[in-house]
PDB file of C-alpha atoms in Angstrom:
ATOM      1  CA  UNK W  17      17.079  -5.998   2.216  1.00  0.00           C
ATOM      2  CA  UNK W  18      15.975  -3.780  -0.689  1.00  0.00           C
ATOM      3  CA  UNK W  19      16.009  -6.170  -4.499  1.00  0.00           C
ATOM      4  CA  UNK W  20      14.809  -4.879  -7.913  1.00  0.00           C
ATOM      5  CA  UNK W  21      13.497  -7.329 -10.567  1.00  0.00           C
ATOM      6  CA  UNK W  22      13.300  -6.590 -14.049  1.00  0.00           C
ATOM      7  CA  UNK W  23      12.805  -9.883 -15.767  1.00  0.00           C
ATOM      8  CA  UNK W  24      12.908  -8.845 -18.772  1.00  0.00           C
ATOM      9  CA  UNK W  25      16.251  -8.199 -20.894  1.00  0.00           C
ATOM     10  CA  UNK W  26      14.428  -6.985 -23.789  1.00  0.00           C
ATOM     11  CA  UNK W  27      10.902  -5.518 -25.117  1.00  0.00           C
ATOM     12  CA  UNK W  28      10.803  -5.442 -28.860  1.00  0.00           C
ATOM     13  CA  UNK W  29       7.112  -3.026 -29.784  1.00  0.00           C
ATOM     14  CA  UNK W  30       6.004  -1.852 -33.477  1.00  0.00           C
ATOM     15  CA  UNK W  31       5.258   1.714 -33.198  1.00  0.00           C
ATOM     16  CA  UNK W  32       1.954   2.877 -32.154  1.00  0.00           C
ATOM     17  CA  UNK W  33       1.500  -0.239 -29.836  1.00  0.00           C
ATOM     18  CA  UNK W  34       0.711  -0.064 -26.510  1.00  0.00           C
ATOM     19  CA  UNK W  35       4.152  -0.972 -24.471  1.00  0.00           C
ATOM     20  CA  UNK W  36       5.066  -2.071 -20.982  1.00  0.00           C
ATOM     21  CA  UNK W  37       8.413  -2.402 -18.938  1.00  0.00           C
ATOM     22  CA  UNK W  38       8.012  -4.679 -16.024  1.00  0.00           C
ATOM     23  CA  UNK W  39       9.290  -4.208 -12.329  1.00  0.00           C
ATOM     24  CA  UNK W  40       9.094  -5.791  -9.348  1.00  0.00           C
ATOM     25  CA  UNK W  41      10.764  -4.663  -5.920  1.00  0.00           C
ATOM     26  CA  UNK W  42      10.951  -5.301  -2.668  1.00  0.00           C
ATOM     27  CA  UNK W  43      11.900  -3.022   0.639  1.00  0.00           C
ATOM     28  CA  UNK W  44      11.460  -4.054   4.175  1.00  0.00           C
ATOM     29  CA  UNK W  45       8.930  -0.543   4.540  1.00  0.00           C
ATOM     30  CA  UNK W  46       7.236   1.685   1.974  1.00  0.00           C
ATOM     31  CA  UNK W  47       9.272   2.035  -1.557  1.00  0.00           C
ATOM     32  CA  UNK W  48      10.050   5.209  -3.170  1.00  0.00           C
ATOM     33  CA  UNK W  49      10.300   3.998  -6.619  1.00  0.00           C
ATOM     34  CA  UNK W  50      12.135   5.307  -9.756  1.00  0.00           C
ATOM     35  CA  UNK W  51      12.079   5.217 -13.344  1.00  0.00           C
ATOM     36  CA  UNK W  52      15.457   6.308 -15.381  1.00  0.00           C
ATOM     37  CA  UNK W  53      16.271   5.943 -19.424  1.00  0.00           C
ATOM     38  CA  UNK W  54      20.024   6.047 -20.622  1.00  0.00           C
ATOM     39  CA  UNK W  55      20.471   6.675 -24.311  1.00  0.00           C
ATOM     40  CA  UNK W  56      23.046   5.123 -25.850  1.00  0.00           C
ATOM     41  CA  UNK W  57      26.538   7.172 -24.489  1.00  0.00           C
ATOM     42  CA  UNK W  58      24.463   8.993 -22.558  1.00  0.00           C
ATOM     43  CA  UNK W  59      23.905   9.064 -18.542  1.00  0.00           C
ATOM     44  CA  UNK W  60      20.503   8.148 -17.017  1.00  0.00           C
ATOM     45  CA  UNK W  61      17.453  10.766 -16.643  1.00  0.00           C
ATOM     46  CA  UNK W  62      14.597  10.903 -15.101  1.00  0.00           C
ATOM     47  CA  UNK W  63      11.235   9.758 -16.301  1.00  0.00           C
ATOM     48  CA  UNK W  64       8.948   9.281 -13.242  1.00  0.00           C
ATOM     49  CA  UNK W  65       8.647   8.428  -9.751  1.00  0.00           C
ATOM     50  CA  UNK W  66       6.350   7.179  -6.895  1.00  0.00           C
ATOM     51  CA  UNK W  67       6.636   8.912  -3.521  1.00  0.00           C
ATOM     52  CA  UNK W  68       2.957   8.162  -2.539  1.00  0.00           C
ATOM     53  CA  UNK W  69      -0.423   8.912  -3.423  1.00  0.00           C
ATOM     54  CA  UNK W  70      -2.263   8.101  -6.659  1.00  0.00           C
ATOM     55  CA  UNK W  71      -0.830   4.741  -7.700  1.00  0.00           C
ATOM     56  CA  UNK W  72      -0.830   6.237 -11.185  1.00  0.00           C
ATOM     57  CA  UNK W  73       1.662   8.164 -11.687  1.00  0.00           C
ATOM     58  CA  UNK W  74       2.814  10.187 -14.940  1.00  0.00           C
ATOM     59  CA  UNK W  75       6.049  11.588 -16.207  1.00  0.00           C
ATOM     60  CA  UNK W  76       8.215  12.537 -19.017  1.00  0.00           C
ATOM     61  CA  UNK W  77       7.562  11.942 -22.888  1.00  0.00           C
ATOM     62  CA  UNK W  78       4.549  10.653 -22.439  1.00  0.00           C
ATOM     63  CA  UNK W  79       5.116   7.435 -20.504  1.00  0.00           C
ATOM     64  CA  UNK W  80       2.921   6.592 -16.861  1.00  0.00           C
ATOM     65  CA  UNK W  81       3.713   4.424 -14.554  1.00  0.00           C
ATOM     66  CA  UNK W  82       1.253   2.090 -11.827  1.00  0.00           C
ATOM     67  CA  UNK W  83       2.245   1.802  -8.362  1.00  0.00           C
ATOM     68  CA  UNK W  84       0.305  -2.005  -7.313  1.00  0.00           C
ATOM     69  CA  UNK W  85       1.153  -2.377  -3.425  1.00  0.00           C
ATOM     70  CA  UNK W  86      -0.127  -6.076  -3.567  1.00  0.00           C
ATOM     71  CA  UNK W  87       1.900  -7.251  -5.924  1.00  0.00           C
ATOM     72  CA  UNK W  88       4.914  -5.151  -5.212  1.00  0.00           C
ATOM     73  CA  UNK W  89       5.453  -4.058  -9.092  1.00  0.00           C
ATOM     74  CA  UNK W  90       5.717  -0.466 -10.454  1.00  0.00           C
ATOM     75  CA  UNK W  91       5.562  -1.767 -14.271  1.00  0.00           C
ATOM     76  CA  UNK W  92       6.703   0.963 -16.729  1.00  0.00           C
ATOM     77  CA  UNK W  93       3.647   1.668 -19.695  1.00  0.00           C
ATOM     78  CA  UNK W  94       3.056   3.997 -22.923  1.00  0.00           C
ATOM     79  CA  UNK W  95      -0.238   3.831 -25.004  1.00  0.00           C
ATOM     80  CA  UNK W  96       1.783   4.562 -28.239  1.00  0.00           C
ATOM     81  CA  UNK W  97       5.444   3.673 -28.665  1.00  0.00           C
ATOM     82  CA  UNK W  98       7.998   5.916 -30.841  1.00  0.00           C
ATOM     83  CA  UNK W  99      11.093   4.688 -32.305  1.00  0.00           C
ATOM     84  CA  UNK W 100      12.601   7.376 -30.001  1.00  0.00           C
ATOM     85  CA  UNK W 101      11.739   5.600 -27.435  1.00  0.00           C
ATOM     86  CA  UNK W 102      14.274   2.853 -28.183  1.00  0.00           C
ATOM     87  CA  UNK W 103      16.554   2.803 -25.137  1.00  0.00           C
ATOM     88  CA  UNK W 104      17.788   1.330 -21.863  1.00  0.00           C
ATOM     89  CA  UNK W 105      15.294   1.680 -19.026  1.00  0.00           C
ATOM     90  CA  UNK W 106      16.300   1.188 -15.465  1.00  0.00           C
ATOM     91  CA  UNK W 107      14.109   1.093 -12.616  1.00  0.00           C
ATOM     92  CA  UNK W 108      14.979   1.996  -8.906  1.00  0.00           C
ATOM     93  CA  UNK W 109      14.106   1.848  -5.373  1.00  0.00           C
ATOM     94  CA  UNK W 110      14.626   3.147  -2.308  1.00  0.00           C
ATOM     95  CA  UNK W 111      13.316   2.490   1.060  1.00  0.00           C
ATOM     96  CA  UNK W 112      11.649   5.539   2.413  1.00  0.00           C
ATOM     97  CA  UNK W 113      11.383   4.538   6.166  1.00  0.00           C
ATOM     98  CA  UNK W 114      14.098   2.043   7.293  1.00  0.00           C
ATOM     99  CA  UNK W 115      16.800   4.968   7.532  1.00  0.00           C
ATOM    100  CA  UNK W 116      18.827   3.813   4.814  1.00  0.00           C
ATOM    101  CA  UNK W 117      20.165   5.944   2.268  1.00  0.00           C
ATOM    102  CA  UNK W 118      21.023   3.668  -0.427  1.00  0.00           C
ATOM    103  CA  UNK W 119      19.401   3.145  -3.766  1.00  0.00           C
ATOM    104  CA  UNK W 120      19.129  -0.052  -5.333  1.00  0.00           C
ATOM    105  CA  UNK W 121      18.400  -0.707  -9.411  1.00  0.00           C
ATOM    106  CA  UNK W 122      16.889  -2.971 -11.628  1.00  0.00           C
ATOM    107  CA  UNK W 123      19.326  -4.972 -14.381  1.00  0.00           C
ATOM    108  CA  UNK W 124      17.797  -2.615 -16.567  1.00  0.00           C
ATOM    109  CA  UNK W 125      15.688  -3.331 -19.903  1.00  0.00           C
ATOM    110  CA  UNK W 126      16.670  -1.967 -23.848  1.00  0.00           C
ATOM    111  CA  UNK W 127      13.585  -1.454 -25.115  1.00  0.00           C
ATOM    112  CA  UNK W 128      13.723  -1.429 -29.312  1.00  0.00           C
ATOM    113  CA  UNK W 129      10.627   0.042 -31.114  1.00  0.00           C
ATOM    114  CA  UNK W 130      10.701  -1.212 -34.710  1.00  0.00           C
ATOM    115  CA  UNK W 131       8.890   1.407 -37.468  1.00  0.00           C
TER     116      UNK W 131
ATOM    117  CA  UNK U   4      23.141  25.006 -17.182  1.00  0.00           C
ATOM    118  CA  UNK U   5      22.457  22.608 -14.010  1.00  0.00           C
ATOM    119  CA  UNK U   6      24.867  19.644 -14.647  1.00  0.00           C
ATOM    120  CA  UNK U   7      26.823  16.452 -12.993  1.00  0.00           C
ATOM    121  CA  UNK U   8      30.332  16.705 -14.942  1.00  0.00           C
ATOM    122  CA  UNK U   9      32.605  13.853 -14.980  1.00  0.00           C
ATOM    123  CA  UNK U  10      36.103  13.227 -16.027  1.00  0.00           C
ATOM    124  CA  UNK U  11      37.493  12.033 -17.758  1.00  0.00           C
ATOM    125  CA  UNK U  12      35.084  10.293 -20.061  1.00  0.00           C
ATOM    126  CA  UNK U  13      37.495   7.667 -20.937  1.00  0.00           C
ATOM    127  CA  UNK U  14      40.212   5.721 -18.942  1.00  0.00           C
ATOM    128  CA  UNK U  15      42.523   3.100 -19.829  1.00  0.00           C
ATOM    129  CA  UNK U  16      45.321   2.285 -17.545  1.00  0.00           C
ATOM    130  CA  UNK U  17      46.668  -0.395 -16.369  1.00  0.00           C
ATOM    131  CA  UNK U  18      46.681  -2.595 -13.229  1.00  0.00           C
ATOM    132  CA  UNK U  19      48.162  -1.055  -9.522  1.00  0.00           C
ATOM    133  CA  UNK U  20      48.527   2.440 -11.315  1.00  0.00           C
ATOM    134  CA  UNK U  21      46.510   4.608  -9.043  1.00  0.00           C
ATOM    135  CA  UNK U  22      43.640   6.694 -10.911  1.00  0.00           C
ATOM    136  CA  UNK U  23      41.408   9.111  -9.262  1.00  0.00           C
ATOM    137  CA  UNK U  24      37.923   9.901 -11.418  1.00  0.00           C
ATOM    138  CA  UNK U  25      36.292  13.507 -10.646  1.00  0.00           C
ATOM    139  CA  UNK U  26      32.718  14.330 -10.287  1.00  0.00           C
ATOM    140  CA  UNK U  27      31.617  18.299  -9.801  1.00  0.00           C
ATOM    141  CA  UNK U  28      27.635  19.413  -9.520  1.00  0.00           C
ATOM    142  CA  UNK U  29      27.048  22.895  -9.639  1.00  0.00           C
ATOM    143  CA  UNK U  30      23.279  22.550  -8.065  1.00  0.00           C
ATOM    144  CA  UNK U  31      24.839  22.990  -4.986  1.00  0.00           C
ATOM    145  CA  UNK U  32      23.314  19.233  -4.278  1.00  0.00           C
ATOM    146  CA  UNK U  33      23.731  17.800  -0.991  1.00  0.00           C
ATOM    147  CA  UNK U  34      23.503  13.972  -1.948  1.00  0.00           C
ATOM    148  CA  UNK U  35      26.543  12.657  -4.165  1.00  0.00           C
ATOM    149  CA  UNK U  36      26.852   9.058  -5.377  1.00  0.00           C
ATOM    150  CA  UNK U  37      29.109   7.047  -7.597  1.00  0.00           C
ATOM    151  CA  UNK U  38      27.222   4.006  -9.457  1.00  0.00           C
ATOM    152  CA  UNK U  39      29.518   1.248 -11.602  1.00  0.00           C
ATOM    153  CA  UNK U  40      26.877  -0.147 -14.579  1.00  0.00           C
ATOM    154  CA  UNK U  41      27.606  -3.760 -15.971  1.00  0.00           C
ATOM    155  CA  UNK U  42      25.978  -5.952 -18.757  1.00  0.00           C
ATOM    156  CA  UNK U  43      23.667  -7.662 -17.160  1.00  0.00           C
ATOM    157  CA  UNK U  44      23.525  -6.221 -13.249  1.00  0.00           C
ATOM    158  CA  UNK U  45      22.549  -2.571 -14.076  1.00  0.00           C
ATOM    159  CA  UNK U  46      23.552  -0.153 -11.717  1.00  0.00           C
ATOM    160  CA  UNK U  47      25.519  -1.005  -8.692  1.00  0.00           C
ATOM    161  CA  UNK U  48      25.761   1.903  -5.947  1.00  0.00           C
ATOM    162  CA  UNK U  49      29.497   2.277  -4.788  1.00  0.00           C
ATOM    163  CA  UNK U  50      29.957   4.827  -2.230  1.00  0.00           C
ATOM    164  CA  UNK U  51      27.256   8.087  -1.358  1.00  0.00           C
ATOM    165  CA  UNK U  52      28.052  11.070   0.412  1.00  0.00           C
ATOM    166  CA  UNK U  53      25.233  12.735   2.265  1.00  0.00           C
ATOM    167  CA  UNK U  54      26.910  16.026   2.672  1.00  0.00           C
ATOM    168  CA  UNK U  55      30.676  17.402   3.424  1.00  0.00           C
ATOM    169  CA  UNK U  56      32.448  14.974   5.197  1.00  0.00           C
ATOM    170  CA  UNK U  57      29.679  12.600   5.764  1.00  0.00           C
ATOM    171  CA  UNK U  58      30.486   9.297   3.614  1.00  0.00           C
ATOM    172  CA  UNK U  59      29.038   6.052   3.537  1.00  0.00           C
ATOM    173  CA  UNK U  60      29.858   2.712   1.499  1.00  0.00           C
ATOM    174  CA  UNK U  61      26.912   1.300  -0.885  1.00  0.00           C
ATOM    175  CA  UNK U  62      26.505  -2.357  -1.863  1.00  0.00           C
ATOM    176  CA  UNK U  63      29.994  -2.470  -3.876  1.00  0.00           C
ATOM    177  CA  UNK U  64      32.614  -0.616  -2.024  1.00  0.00           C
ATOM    178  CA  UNK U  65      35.991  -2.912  -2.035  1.00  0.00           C
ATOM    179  CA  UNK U  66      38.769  -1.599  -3.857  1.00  0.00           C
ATOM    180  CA  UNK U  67      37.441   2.424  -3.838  1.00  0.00           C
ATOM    181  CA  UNK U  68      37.578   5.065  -2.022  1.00  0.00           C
ATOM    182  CA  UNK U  69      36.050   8.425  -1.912  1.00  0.00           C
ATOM    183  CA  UNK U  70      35.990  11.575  -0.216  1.00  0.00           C
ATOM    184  CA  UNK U  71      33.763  14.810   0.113  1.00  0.00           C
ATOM    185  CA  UNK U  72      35.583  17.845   0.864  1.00  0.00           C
ATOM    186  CA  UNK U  73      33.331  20.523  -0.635  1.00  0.00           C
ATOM    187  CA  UNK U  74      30.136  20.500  -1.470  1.00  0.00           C
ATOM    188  CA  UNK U  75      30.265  20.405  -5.248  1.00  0.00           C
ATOM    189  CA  UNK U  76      33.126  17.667  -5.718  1.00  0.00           C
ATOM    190  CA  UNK U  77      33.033  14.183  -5.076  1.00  0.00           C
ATOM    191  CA  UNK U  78      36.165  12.410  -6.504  1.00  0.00           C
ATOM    192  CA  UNK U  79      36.221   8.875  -7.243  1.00  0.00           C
ATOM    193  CA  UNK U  80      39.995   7.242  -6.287  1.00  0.00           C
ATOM    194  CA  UNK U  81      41.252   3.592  -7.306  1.00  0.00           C
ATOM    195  CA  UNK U  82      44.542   3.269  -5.152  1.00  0.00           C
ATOM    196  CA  UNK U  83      45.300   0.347  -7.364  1.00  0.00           C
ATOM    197  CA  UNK U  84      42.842  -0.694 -10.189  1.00  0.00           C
ATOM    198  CA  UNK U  85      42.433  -4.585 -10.965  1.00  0.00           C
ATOM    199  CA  UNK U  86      40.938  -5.564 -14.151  1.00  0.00           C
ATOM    200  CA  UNK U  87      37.489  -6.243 -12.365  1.00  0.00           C
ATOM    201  CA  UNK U  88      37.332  -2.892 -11.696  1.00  0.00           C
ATOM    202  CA  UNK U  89      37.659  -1.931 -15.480  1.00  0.00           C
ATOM    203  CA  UNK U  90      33.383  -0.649 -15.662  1.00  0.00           C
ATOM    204  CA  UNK U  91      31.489   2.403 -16.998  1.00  0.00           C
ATOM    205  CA  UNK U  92      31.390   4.505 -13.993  1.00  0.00           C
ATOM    206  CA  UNK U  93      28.674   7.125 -13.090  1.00  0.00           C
ATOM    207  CA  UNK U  94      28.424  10.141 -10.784  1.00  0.00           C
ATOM    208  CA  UNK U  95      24.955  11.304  -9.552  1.00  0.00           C
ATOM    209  CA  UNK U  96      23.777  14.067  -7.423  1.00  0.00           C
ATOM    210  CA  UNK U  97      20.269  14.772  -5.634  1.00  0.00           C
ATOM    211  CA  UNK U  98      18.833  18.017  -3.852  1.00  0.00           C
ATOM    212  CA  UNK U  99      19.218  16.087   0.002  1.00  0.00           C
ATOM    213  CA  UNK U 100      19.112  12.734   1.563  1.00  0.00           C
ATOM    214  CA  UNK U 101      15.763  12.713   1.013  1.00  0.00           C
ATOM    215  CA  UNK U 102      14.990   9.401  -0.926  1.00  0.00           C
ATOM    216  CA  UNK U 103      11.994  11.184  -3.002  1.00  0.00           C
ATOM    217  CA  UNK U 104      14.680  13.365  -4.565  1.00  0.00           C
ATOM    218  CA  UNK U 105      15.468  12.809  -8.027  1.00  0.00           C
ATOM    219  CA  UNK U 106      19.049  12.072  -9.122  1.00  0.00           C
ATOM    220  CA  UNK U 107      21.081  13.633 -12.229  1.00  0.00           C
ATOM    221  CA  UNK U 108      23.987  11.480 -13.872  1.00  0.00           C
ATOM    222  CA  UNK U 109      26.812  12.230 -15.244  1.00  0.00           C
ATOM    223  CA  UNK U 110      27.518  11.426 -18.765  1.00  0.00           C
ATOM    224  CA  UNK U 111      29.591   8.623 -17.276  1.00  0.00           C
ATOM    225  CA  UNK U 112      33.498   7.331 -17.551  1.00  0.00           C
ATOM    226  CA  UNK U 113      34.325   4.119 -19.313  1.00  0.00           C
ATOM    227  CA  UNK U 114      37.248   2.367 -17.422  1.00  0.00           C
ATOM    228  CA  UNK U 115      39.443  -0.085 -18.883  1.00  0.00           C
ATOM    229  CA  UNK U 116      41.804  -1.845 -16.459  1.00  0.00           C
ATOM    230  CA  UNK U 117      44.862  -3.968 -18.341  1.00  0.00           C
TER     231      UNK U 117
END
């Protein structure tokens, strides 16, 4: 069965630090793995995603993301955090060989960026 | 301008009164999916269509029903809403079946069952 972890409910960051979003997953054959941010009354959008190659990976507004097979994570990272950056961050997977055609997402993580 | 629109955007109603929530891409988008987000267990996948007529229930499918007639719509019914069901409710499309595809949300409807 597909899970998500994100064990954290909240990241609090000054600006200009480094920050990180943690996620863990696990599918039964290789992951196709998602990053989304909602803004408050807002829907989700895309960031990022890992279909395969280069476990780094690099998306919108600045934010990167690192695939680690071994210890089935996908953690969420910026060198320099804005206060627009404040948000809800969910990440997602979906198993890319069992057939299924579900998605399954994390509990999701408000990060808050204080100036 | 490439969208996911939902309505309505906000629902109250009470219980056993049958609602029906409508979702309309016009990226002529294959894959369709309704999500229901709660405090503290994120996003929950409901139902997903994979094209017309093809339907198929995700991990929380009791008390909803959907259906795919054409391409662009996928409508969201509650025969009869129970107060568990009151949720903030989100439509999604993606190019295909094809899990690298990225999804676009709706703006999302906020349900409140009495």
């Amino acid at each position: 069965a597909q899970s998500v972890a994100q064990p954290e409910d909240q990241v609090n960051v000054a600006e200009g630090n480094p920050l990180t979003v943690k996620c863990t997953y696990s599918v039964s054959g290789n992951p196709y793995l998602f990053w989304y941010v909602q803004y408050p009354n807002r829907g989700l959008q895309f960031l990022l995603k890992y279909i395969t190659g280069d476990n780094l990976v690099k998306g919108s507004y600045g934010f990167e993301a690192e695939f680690n097979k071994s210890q089935t994570s996908f953690h969420l990272k910026k060198p320099s955090a804005l206060v627009s950056d404040s948000a809800l961050y969910f990440c997602a997977v979906r198993d890319a060989t069992s057939g299924t055609y579900k998605y399954i997402f994390g509990t999701g993580t408000r990060l808050k960026v204080l100036a | 301008e490439a969208q996911v629109t939902q309505n309505p955007r906000y629902l109250i109603t009470v219980t056993g009164k049958k609602l029906t929530v409508t979702c309309s891409q016009n990226m002529n988008h294959e894959y369709m999916s309704w999500y229901r987000q709660d405090p503290g267990l994120g996003l929950r996948q409901i139902y997903y269509s994979m094209n017309v007529e093809v339907t198929d229930k995700g991990d929380v499918p009791e008390g909803y029903k959907v259906s795919r007639k054409e391409k662009r719509n996928f409508p969201l019914i509650l025969e009869s809403p129970s107060p568990n069901q009151t949720s903030l409710y989100f439509c999604a499309s993606s190019l295909s079946d094809r899990g690298s595809n990225i999804q676009y949300f709706g703006a999302g409807t906020r349900l409140s069952v009495l």
